[in-house]
XYZ file of C-alpha atoms in Angstrom:
667
model
C 80.754 10.816 -27.896
C 83.877 8.708 -27.470
C 83.729 5.326 -25.765
C 85.415 5.012 -22.400
C 87.844 2.284 -23.391
C 90.838 4.113 -24.796
C 90.744 7.478 -23.014
C 89.535 6.055 -19.708
C 92.227 3.378 -19.614
C 94.858 5.952 -20.329
C 93.527 8.128 -17.522
C 93.692 5.215 -15.085
C 97.183 4.083 -16.076
C 98.551 7.616 -15.996
C 97.731 8.249 -12.339
C 100.464 6.137 -10.761
C 102.994 7.562 -13.220
C 102.108 11.101 -12.183
C 102.599 10.305 -8.517
C 105.918 8.543 -9.172
C 107.122 11.372 -11.389
C 106.301 14.070 -8.850
C 109.808 14.413 -7.399
C 111.447 14.240 -10.802
C 109.252 17.017 -12.186
C 109.850 19.123 -9.115
C 113.623 18.757 -9.339
C 113.630 19.622 -13.042
C 111.435 22.648 -12.456
C 113.829 23.944 -9.804
C 116.634 23.925 -12.375
C 114.631 25.780 -15.037
C 112.448 28.022 -12.897
C 109.809 30.112 -14.668
C 110.095 28.224 -17.975
C 106.569 27.329 -19.027
C 106.051 23.901 -20.565
C 102.679 23.581 -22.361
C 100.754 20.339 -22.123
C 99.959 18.987 -25.575
C 96.372 18.065 -26.359
C 95.282 14.975 -28.243
C 92.158 16.166 -30.012
C 89.564 13.447 -30.628
C 86.617 13.449 -33.029
C 83.812 13.389 -32.222
C 84.621 15.482 -29.161
C 84.194 13.296 -26.034
C 82.239 14.347 -22.955
C 83.762 16.984 -20.704
C 84.587 14.517 -17.957
C 86.182 12.031 -20.365
C 88.401 14.797 -21.760
C 89.274 16.050 -18.279
C 90.122 12.601 -16.923
C 92.292 11.829 -19.941
C 94.177 15.115 -19.528
C 97.830 15.095 -18.523
C 98.294 16.844 -15.210
C 101.439 18.633 -14.133
C 102.077 18.593 -10.415
C 100.917 21.829 -8.858
C 104.508 22.437 -7.767
C 105.571 22.535 -11.413
C 102.732 24.938 -12.255
C 103.794 27.162 -9.359
C 107.497 27.109 -10.220
C 106.788 27.999 -13.851
C 104.942 31.054 -12.507
C 107.695 32.000 -10.083
C 105.824 31.043 -6.911
C 108.132 29.806 -4.185
C 107.478 26.549 -2.378
C 107.055 28.311 0.986
C 104.322 30.476 -0.579
C 102.091 27.450 -1.190
C 99.871 25.228 0.911
C 99.448 21.918 -0.915
C 96.132 20.083 -1.114
C 97.416 16.948 -2.757
C 99.578 16.870 -5.906
C 97.311 18.912 -8.219
C 95.934 21.861 -6.260
C 97.233 24.319 -3.710
C 96.501 27.563 -1.931
C 98.660 30.648 -2.456
C 99.666 32.457 0.735
C 98.915 36.177 0.809
C 102.507 36.967 1.825
C 103.402 36.662 -1.854
C 101.920 40.119 -2.454
C 104.525 41.706 -0.212
C 107.351 40.032 -2.145
C 105.905 41.064 -5.515
C 104.662 44.541 -4.561
C 107.199 46.403 -6.717
C 106.561 44.263 -9.779
C 104.389 45.857 -12.527
C 100.934 44.482 -13.251
C 100.039 42.577 -16.389
C 97.137 43.252 -18.743
C 93.663 42.766 -17.243
C 91.080 41.126 -19.521
C 87.370 40.682 -18.678
C 85.363 38.052 -20.546
C 81.650 38.809 -20.675
C 78.786 37.988 -23.053
C 75.641 39.095 -24.793
C 72.325 38.308 -23.081
C 72.495 34.504 -22.901
C 70.064 31.703 -23.534
C 69.284 29.540 -20.475
C 72.054 27.230 -21.757
C 74.801 29.833 -21.348
C 76.999 30.968 -24.229
C 80.379 29.622 -23.138
C 82.019 32.460 -21.196
C 84.078 30.147 -19.008
C 85.000 27.932 -21.958
C 86.084 31.058 -23.858
C 87.999 32.357 -20.830
C 89.938 29.098 -20.579
C 90.406 28.718 -24.352
C 91.725 32.273 -24.640
C 94.157 31.654 -21.774
C 95.377 28.419 -23.366
C 95.909 30.256 -26.646
C 97.849 33.078 -24.976
C 100.061 30.759 -22.949
C 100.465 27.562 -24.942
C 100.339 29.008 -28.478
C 101.537 32.629 -28.268
C 104.090 32.132 -25.502
C 102.615 34.815 -23.272
C 102.627 34.543 -19.508
C 98.972 34.143 -18.534
C 96.728 33.207 -15.627
C 93.041 32.337 -15.817
C 91.184 33.832 -12.819
C 87.685 32.450 -12.278
C 85.086 31.691 -9.621
C 84.545 28.426 -7.818
C 81.125 26.994 -8.724
C 78.419 26.091 -6.256
C 77.710 22.381 -5.839
C 73.970 23.095 -5.951
C 73.753 23.593 -9.727
C 76.331 20.825 -10.261
C 73.906 18.282 -8.790
C 70.868 20.064 -10.245
C 70.547 20.857 -13.944
C 73.096 23.554 -14.855
C 76.180 21.417 -14.323
C 79.591 22.729 -13.352
C 81.639 25.684 -14.464
C 85.096 24.367 -15.326
C 84.739 25.241 -19.016
C 84.039 22.582 -21.590
C 85.420 20.454 -24.386
C 89.158 21.023 -24.798
C 89.094 24.268 -22.801
C 88.746 23.246 -19.164
C 90.225 23.670 -15.700
C 91.471 20.381 -14.265
C 91.107 18.285 -12.164
C 87.516 18.974 -13.212
C 85.959 16.885 -10.446
C 87.831 18.806 -7.733
C 86.987 22.148 -9.335
C 83.251 21.457 -9.380
C 82.945 19.773 -5.987
C 84.689 20.540 -2.694
C 87.996 21.914 -4.072
C 89.768 23.056 -0.863
C 86.667 23.610 1.257
C 86.188 27.369 0.828
C 82.426 27.141 0.297
C 82.079 24.871 3.326
C 83.935 27.475 5.406
C 81.484 30.119 4.218
C 78.521 27.874 5.063
C 79.822 27.307 8.602
C 80.669 30.992 9.095
C 77.311 32.239 7.852
C 75.333 29.789 9.991
C 77.436 30.665 13.037
C 76.170 34.238 12.628
C 72.601 32.912 12.246
C 72.934 30.908 15.467
C 74.461 33.865 17.329
C 71.679 36.183 16.162
C 68.776 33.935 17.167
C 70.403 33.039 20.491
C 70.978 36.711 21.298
C 67.344 37.611 20.599
C 66.192 34.746 22.849
C 68.540 35.561 25.728
C 67.656 39.261 25.688
C 63.978 38.359 26.030
C 64.688 36.135 29.029
C 67.113 38.362 30.974
C 67.124 41.870 32.430
C 69.995 44.266 31.721
C 72.074 43.377 34.790
C 71.766 39.629 34.267
C 72.610 40.060 30.584
C 75.701 42.135 31.390
C 76.884 39.638 33.994
C 76.474 36.779 31.519
C 78.448 38.639 28.826
C 81.196 39.775 31.217
C 81.312 37.191 34.025
C 83.438 37.998 37.070
C 86.182 35.602 38.117
C 86.844 34.608 41.729
C 88.631 37.907 42.321
C 85.678 39.882 40.988
C 87.604 40.843 37.838
C 85.884 41.105 34.458
C 87.233 41.595 30.959
C 85.984 42.614 27.539
C 86.726 40.407 24.531
C 88.373 42.077 21.500
C 85.015 42.155 19.718
C 83.370 43.773 22.743
C 86.005 46.507 22.747
C 85.162 47.240 19.108
C 81.472 47.541 20.021
C 82.275 49.889 22.905
C 84.276 52.109 20.556
C 81.355 52.243 18.158
C 79.066 53.252 21.065
C 81.496 56.003 22.070
C 82.291 54.364 25.421
C 86.043 54.730 26.038
C 86.275 52.537 29.137
C 88.117 49.214 28.947
C 87.290 47.776 32.387
C 83.758 46.303 32.607
C 83.551 47.239 36.294
C 83.871 50.937 35.376
C 80.689 51.063 33.288
C 77.705 52.923 34.694
C 74.324 51.136 34.812
C 73.245 53.113 31.733
C 76.435 52.169 29.869
C 76.016 48.526 30.866
C 72.521 48.543 29.397
C 73.625 50.205 26.158
C 76.497 47.752 25.797
C 74.675 44.545 26.684
C 71.242 44.988 25.100
C 71.130 45.034 21.303
C 67.335 45.472 21.416
C 66.875 43.934 17.973
C 63.637 44.655 16.117
C 62.791 41.138 14.966
C 60.754 42.437 12.010
C 63.934 43.889 10.497
C 66.100 40.736 10.619
C 67.553 40.076 7.164
C 70.143 37.385 7.966
C 68.953 33.892 7.041
C 70.766 30.550 6.815
C 72.665 28.939 3.922
C 73.462 25.526 2.446
C 75.315 24.673 -0.775
C 72.591 22.411 -2.157
C 69.507 23.257 -4.251
C 66.963 22.545 -1.499
C 63.728 24.289 -2.439
C 61.938 23.022 0.693
C 64.175 25.218 2.852
C 63.286 28.495 1.140
C 60.966 29.327 4.029
C 61.218 27.524 7.404
C 59.986 28.017 10.955
C 62.713 27.802 13.576
C 62.664 27.581 17.360
C 60.230 24.685 17.733
C 62.357 22.740 20.253
C 61.025 22.245 23.793
C 63.732 24.508 25.234
C 62.849 27.310 22.783
C 59.117 27.540 23.482
C 57.920 31.073 22.768
C 60.779 31.836 20.409
C 59.482 30.370 17.137
C 59.796 32.570 14.088
C 60.062 32.338 10.315
C 63.439 32.119 8.628
C 64.775 30.384 5.537
C 67.791 29.203 3.599
C 69.656 30.733 0.690
C 72.290 28.940 -1.342
C 75.754 29.489 0.167
C 77.088 31.479 -2.781
C 74.387 34.099 -2.042
C 75.878 34.698 1.426
C 77.301 38.139 2.100
C 80.344 36.357 3.511
C 81.004 35.030 0.000
C 80.706 38.551 -1.412
C 83.127 39.818 1.247
C 85.613 37.088 0.310
C 85.461 38.183 -3.318
C 85.864 41.904 -2.613
C 88.319 41.956 0.285
C 91.902 43.087 -0.209
C 93.499 41.342 2.779
C 92.957 39.660 6.122
C 92.621 42.910 8.101
C 90.196 44.328 5.565
C 88.190 41.075 5.674
C 87.970 41.266 9.481
C 86.647 44.830 9.260
C 84.113 43.915 6.573
C 82.789 40.975 8.590
C 82.234 43.285 11.535
C 80.249 45.743 9.372
C 77.783 43.159 8.030
C 74.283 44.268 9.047
C 71.869 41.600 10.341
C 68.958 43.806 11.495
C 68.157 47.173 13.026
C 67.326 47.847 16.662
C 64.112 49.403 17.927
C 65.687 52.863 17.592
C 66.327 52.280 13.880
C 70.094 51.799 14.231
C 72.026 49.087 12.369
C 72.891 45.921 14.303
C 76.065 44.323 12.981
C 77.957 41.067 13.234
C 80.439 42.960 15.421
C 77.615 43.816 17.791
C 76.820 40.098 18.058
C 80.435 39.471 19.093
C 80.981 36.856 16.390
C 83.005 38.733 13.725
C 86.334 37.509 15.104
C 85.189 33.890 15.130
C 83.964 34.224 11.533
C 87.395 35.541 10.553
C 89.031 32.518 12.176
C 86.788 30.183 10.168
C 87.671 32.089 6.988
C 91.436 32.501 7.539
C 92.306 29.743 5.036
C 89.483 30.465 2.585
C 90.963 33.911 1.888
C 93.936 32.263 0.153
C 93.351 31.756 -3.613
C 93.415 28.254 -5.056
C 95.941 27.374 -7.768
C 95.003 24.916 -10.528
C 95.717 24.434 -14.259
C 94.049 24.167 -17.656
C 94.133 21.196 -20.003
C 97.114 22.784 -21.768
C 99.025 23.377 -18.544
C 98.481 27.126 -18.211
C 97.913 28.223 -14.590
C 94.555 29.168 -13.122
C 93.453 30.776 -9.889
C 90.040 29.678 -8.617
C 88.690 31.796 -5.795
C 85.301 32.892 -4.450
C 81.984 32.382 -6.190
C 79.445 35.096 -5.363
C 75.916 34.717 -6.737
C 75.816 36.743 -9.941
C 72.333 38.154 -9.327
C 72.213 39.015 -5.624
C 75.958 39.722 -5.421
C 78.420 40.933 -8.037
C 79.364 37.580 -9.612
C 83.151 37.934 -9.860
C 86.178 35.968 -8.707
C 88.252 37.538 -5.961
C 90.223 40.768 -5.997
C 93.025 39.055 -4.069
C 93.434 36.324 -6.699
C 93.503 38.917 -9.483
C 96.073 41.072 -7.690
C 98.379 38.114 -7.133
C 97.915 36.956 -10.732
C 98.654 40.388 -12.221
C 101.940 40.561 -10.310
C 102.924 37.018 -11.254
C 102.437 37.500 -15.005
C 104.245 40.858 -15.069
C 103.897 43.774 -17.468
C 103.922 41.672 -20.643
C 101.554 39.024 -19.275
C 97.790 38.631 -19.155
C 95.178 37.851 -16.507
C 91.953 36.630 -18.071
C 88.945 36.754 -15.772
C 85.199 36.553 -16.403
C 82.019 38.197 -15.169
C 78.851 36.300 -14.308
C 75.896 36.425 -16.737
C 75.552 38.928 -19.604
C 77.403 42.232 -19.828
C 74.441 44.258 -18.551
C 74.871 42.499 -15.187
C 78.343 40.950 -14.924
C 80.451 43.482 -16.792
C 78.636 46.441 -15.239
C 79.255 45.064 -11.731
C 82.857 44.184 -12.604
C 83.547 47.797 -13.532
C 81.439 49.702 -10.999
C 82.018 47.464 -7.961
C 85.041 45.186 -8.332
C 87.323 47.620 -10.178
C 86.297 50.404 -7.839
C 87.371 48.448 -4.736
C 90.469 46.884 -6.295
C 91.804 49.958 -8.056
C 92.621 47.729 -11.041
C 92.067 49.036 -14.560
C 90.695 46.687 -17.258
C 92.399 46.788 -20.632
C 90.037 44.783 -22.864
C 86.518 43.380 -22.784
C 86.007 40.115 -24.651
C 82.322 39.922 -25.614
C 81.203 36.327 -26.240
C 78.413 35.885 -28.779
C 76.821 32.799 -30.296
C 74.658 32.185 -33.323
C 71.989 30.468 -31.234
C 71.656 33.317 -28.718
C 71.366 35.958 -31.433
C 68.744 33.875 -33.242
C 66.810 33.699 -29.978
C 66.990 37.501 -29.713
C 65.781 37.728 -33.295
C 62.537 35.976 -32.373
C 63.527 32.297 -32.398
C 61.611 29.659 -30.441
C 62.023 29.382 -26.669
C 65.261 27.719 -25.551
C 64.808 25.352 -22.610
C 67.666 23.665 -20.732
C 67.509 19.895 -21.086
C 65.429 19.963 -24.285
C 66.687 19.705 -27.910
C 67.124 22.953 -29.827
C 64.529 23.798 -32.479
C 65.531 23.551 -36.146
C 65.787 27.345 -36.375
C 68.925 27.121 -34.233
C 70.619 24.274 -36.074
C 69.774 25.240 -39.672
C 71.109 28.321 -41.416
C 68.761 31.282 -40.980
C 70.407 34.594 -41.730
C 67.217 36.660 -41.404
C 66.552 35.403 -37.881
C 70.188 35.984 -36.951
C 70.196 39.485 -38.431
C 67.090 40.395 -36.429
C 68.874 39.554 -33.188
C 72.064 41.538 -33.772
C 70.675 44.557 -31.892
C 71.419 42.735 -28.636
C 75.101 42.474 -29.534
C 75.161 46.117 -30.590
C 73.791 47.318 -27.262
C 76.289 45.302 -25.225
C 79.202 46.627 -27.291
C 77.939 50.188 -26.844
C 77.653 49.642 -23.098
C 81.254 48.431 -22.830
C 82.467 51.405 -24.830
C 80.630 53.735 -22.404
C 83.240 52.697 -19.838
C 86.050 53.578 -22.247
C 87.283 49.993 -22.689
C 88.270 48.377 -25.990
C 86.020 45.488 -27.101
C 86.925 42.285 -28.938
C 84.007 40.049 -29.929
C 84.535 36.280 -29.668
C 82.098 34.372 -31.846
C 81.948 31.100 -29.919
C 81.259 28.751 -32.808
C 79.241 25.542 -32.588
C 79.269 22.639 -35.040
C 75.898 23.637 -36.562
C 76.987 27.224 -37.322
C 77.490 27.987 -41.001
C 80.298 30.164 -42.408
C 77.747 32.721 -43.566
C 76.243 33.007 -40.086
C 79.493 33.537 -38.194
C 80.729 35.972 -40.837
C 77.510 37.987 -40.494
C 78.142 38.346 -36.747
C 81.796 39.194 -37.259
C 81.104 42.017 -39.738
C 78.238 43.414 -37.668
C 80.420 43.520 -34.544
C 82.994 45.641 -36.352
C 80.249 47.985 -37.558
C 78.980 48.287 -33.960
C 82.355 49.533 -32.716
C 84.278 46.425 -31.676
C 88.033 46.716 -32.220
C 88.000 43.203 -33.679
C 85.695 40.211 -33.994
C 87.029 36.678 -34.276
C 85.439 33.272 -34.814
C 86.765 30.882 -32.163
C 86.610 27.062 -31.968
C 88.304 26.522 -28.607
C 85.667 24.028 -27.376
C 86.612 21.563 -30.116
C 90.231 22.627 -30.703
C 91.494 23.974 -27.375
C 93.901 26.908 -27.405
C 94.676 26.379 -31.082
C 91.048 27.257 -31.874
C 91.360 30.567 -29.981
C 94.757 31.636 -31.326
C 93.340 34.372 -33.569
C 91.188 35.579 -30.692
C 94.283 35.764 -28.491
C 96.156 37.742 -31.142
C 93.252 40.197 -31.341
C 93.219 40.577 -27.540
C 96.982 41.222 -27.419
C 96.611 43.899 -30.095
C 93.632 45.539 -28.361
C 95.442 45.538 -25.003
C 98.261 47.569 -26.546
C 95.843 50.305 -27.623
C 95.086 53.219 -25.332
C 91.823 53.278 -23.403
C 90.051 55.737 -21.147
C 88.346 53.729 -18.420
C 85.722 55.539 -16.358
C 82.996 54.556 -13.905
C 79.339 54.921 -14.827
C 78.523 57.041 -11.769
C 80.295 58.706 -8.817
C 79.719 57.230 -5.357
C 78.650 60.664 -4.113
C 75.431 60.433 -6.151
C 72.248 59.571 -4.278
C 70.974 55.988 -4.140
C 68.224 56.773 -6.642
C 70.590 58.579 -8.996
C 72.949 55.584 -9.109
C 70.092 53.137 -9.684
C 68.722 55.319 -12.476
C 72.145 55.654 -14.121
C 72.338 51.870 -14.494
C 68.690 51.537 -15.551
C 68.788 54.218 -18.228
C 72.373 53.985 -19.494
C 72.856 50.182 -19.407
C 69.361 48.675 -19.676
C 67.985 51.689 -21.682
C 64.858 51.898 -19.539
C 62.739 55.049 -19.709
C 62.813 55.371 -15.933
C 62.552 53.719 -12.526
C 59.587 53.277 -10.181
C 59.931 52.434 -6.472
C 57.634 50.492 -4.181
C 56.713 52.092 -0.832
C 59.021 49.565 0.859
C 61.930 50.580 -1.391
C 61.264 54.265 -0.699
C 61.384 53.600 3.054
C 64.608 51.607 2.698
C 66.256 54.363 0.651
C 65.395 56.848 3.397
C 66.713 54.499 6.110
C 69.976 53.637 4.314
C 70.622 57.294 3.581
C 70.081 58.127 7.277
C 72.437 55.304 8.311
C 75.163 56.553 5.944
C 74.978 53.666 3.471
C 74.067 55.909 0.536
C 77.679 56.253 -0.667
C 77.961 52.543 -1.492
C 77.907 51.309 -5.109
C 74.788 49.627 -6.495
C 74.541 45.906 -7.278
C 71.341 45.381 -9.284
C 69.528 42.058 -8.824
C 67.481 41.211 -11.895
C 66.976 38.492 -14.466
C 70.032 37.808 -16.633
C 67.857 36.750 -19.581
C 66.768 40.234 -20.683
C 67.720 43.900 -20.485
C 64.319 44.345 -18.826
C 62.929 42.699 -15.696
C 60.819 40.410 -17.896
C 62.874 37.386 -19.002
C 60.665 36.919 -22.073
C 61.655 40.296 -23.555
C 64.546 39.510 -25.890
C 66.735 41.542 -28.219
C 67.308 45.203 -27.340
C 63.925 46.370 -26.012
C 62.969 50.030 -25.539
C 59.976 51.859 -24.120
C 59.933 50.152 -20.741
C 60.361 51.093 -17.083
C 61.751 49.044 -14.228
C 60.353 48.746 -10.713
C 62.528 48.438 -7.626
C 60.623 46.116 -5.288
C 63.010 46.405 -2.345
C 66.620 47.298 -1.564
C 68.878 45.246 0.686
C 72.186 46.275 2.213
C 75.394 44.247 2.066
C 77.372 46.787 4.041
C 80.260 44.454 4.832
C 80.662 43.488 1.198
C 80.235 47.131 0.290
C 77.130 47.526 -1.865
C 73.371 47.987 -1.866
C 71.346 45.611 -3.981
C 67.971 46.661 -5.379
C 65.639 43.754 -6.148
C 64.021 44.075 -9.573
C 61.265 41.515 -9.931
C 61.108 38.194 -8.091
C 64.661 36.995 -7.461
C 65.192 33.569 -5.873
C 68.216 33.035 -3.653
C 67.680 29.266 -3.358
C 67.409 27.257 -6.603
C 65.305 24.095 -6.735
C 65.889 20.612 -8.104
C 64.041 19.482 -11.236
C 62.284 16.119 -11.546
C 65.383 14.583 -13.098
C 68.488 16.222 -11.588
C 72.038 15.619 -12.743
C 72.845 13.618 -9.619
C 71.153 10.561 -11.195
C 74.218 10.168 -13.437
C 76.920 10.852 -10.847
C 78.584 7.843 -9.243
C 81.945 6.353 -8.357
C 83.728 3.612 -10.305
C 84.487 1.091 -7.566
C 87.399 -0.454 -9.495
C 89.507 2.656 -9.993
C 87.896 5.382 -7.864
C 87.044 7.632 -10.827
C 84.027 9.944 -10.720
C 81.452 8.989 -13.327
C 78.777 11.017 -15.104
C 79.633 14.449 -13.720
C 78.663 15.944 -17.102
């Protein structure tokens, strides 16, 4: 690890220069619009820490990044000199422009340490833009602050393949996650308050409170109320015209408290909030009940943000979010609570993608961050659509899917691509020596503990035994009709014989190419051959197809994923899951795609089962509905939606240098 003296001093001295040079850079960029200028890396050995590299990086102003892409100044909202939001109006201006090539970076089943998908995504983008001269945009999720302060760390990439400013990326950025937290908890407050008020008031009093008369005796419906009336089939627009029966139907939601599924969220790993009792205040006597907190990125509002295609679509999706059912078994929605419009107002800025840059000056969009287990784990459709137009037909948009290909890639294809209408051209499958050794029977890998010698010493037999995991993931990608390029993300302890064994096996398994990449240590230069392979694969024809049609039954879709992707022998359902399948089918939710929630550490529901296991079944414990986001998610095994802090979290090392204001110890 490098000492702080040289790189840190340079980072400190460079800041004032960047601010002073802002106008000069902007003026120059206006003269030579759309001409990309790569940022040169100064590679140090040994490779410094991620934060030291990031803070020593040379930042372009975000205006220069935008102008090189062809984004106009009036299409940006600046958040300081190095980050901005892109206004959605840009899509109208670019609507006739052809899309670029769409690349999804995924991985084999990872170790708990992760196998470098984001680092590969960034390194590949740097290689395409800074070394091959291709127009490129990296499109990735914004990370949750919970894991950043816990044990996982951030998600800006690593080494010489990072998004910068790294501190902004991993912390508040432009406040999108805070907007989701506020929006979600507004719904929680509205739901609990509505249940309480309905218990305390008869129908007439409830109606009068919802539609109070002014001094002239006039009443009015709010826009959200008019939407509820339409859903109820009541065509009247004057509250005074409603019959007593219609007033009761309109005013009383009659929520069955046992069916409430909407909890609260916070963007911190707070295990003590997993289950809480609410309503213990003196003014809420008699209204106590159990609730709990999930991490904000598990909120359905986050999933809606990632899957929406525009502000009107987002407003409709918010209204469709189901919070419970009433005592007649009908869905109760956020629209019924009257809060969908207010949620949209809170989210009106969050819907705009964030623009940043890589260490080598290539542009990046950072937008949305849905939980990769409970939700679909992809960056936003809106960011990808804007990026594909900006790079044009000869350019590339490189995005990534959360977790291994059995979860992330499958959800990318069956959910995200289905709603976006975008067709992927290439899958980049990231593999590492250490992960394949683990799948071959290597010792347990534990985050925060040193790797066993089996992972750092050459062991071809152990590696060979784990190759079946890579084979299955390649086969799964090819089921969708997409060309596969394997990226062997190489670490310093890998031997030439080990990486060559993976490369040859990948070709035998059906990959179009397999390339050893050293982007962590070498930046884009280390991924140049990978980029060349991706360009070549993107030019080849493909025949993309979904795994299942939406018209299939809920069980049929679940079983398609279980048998064709996981290779399970079949699926078993708990009595609760059977009841939920019947209810969702009756409510008309059965035509939604499926978003499986299971461990990312195995093809099975048992995280200890490595490699490419066969002869197993999976059990669906329960099924939840994210109707606004647009999917059903079966729970396989015990899935936690609120992580916990370890004894020694990462926040011990995070502090602020009081002399220069720099963040210390982020990773």
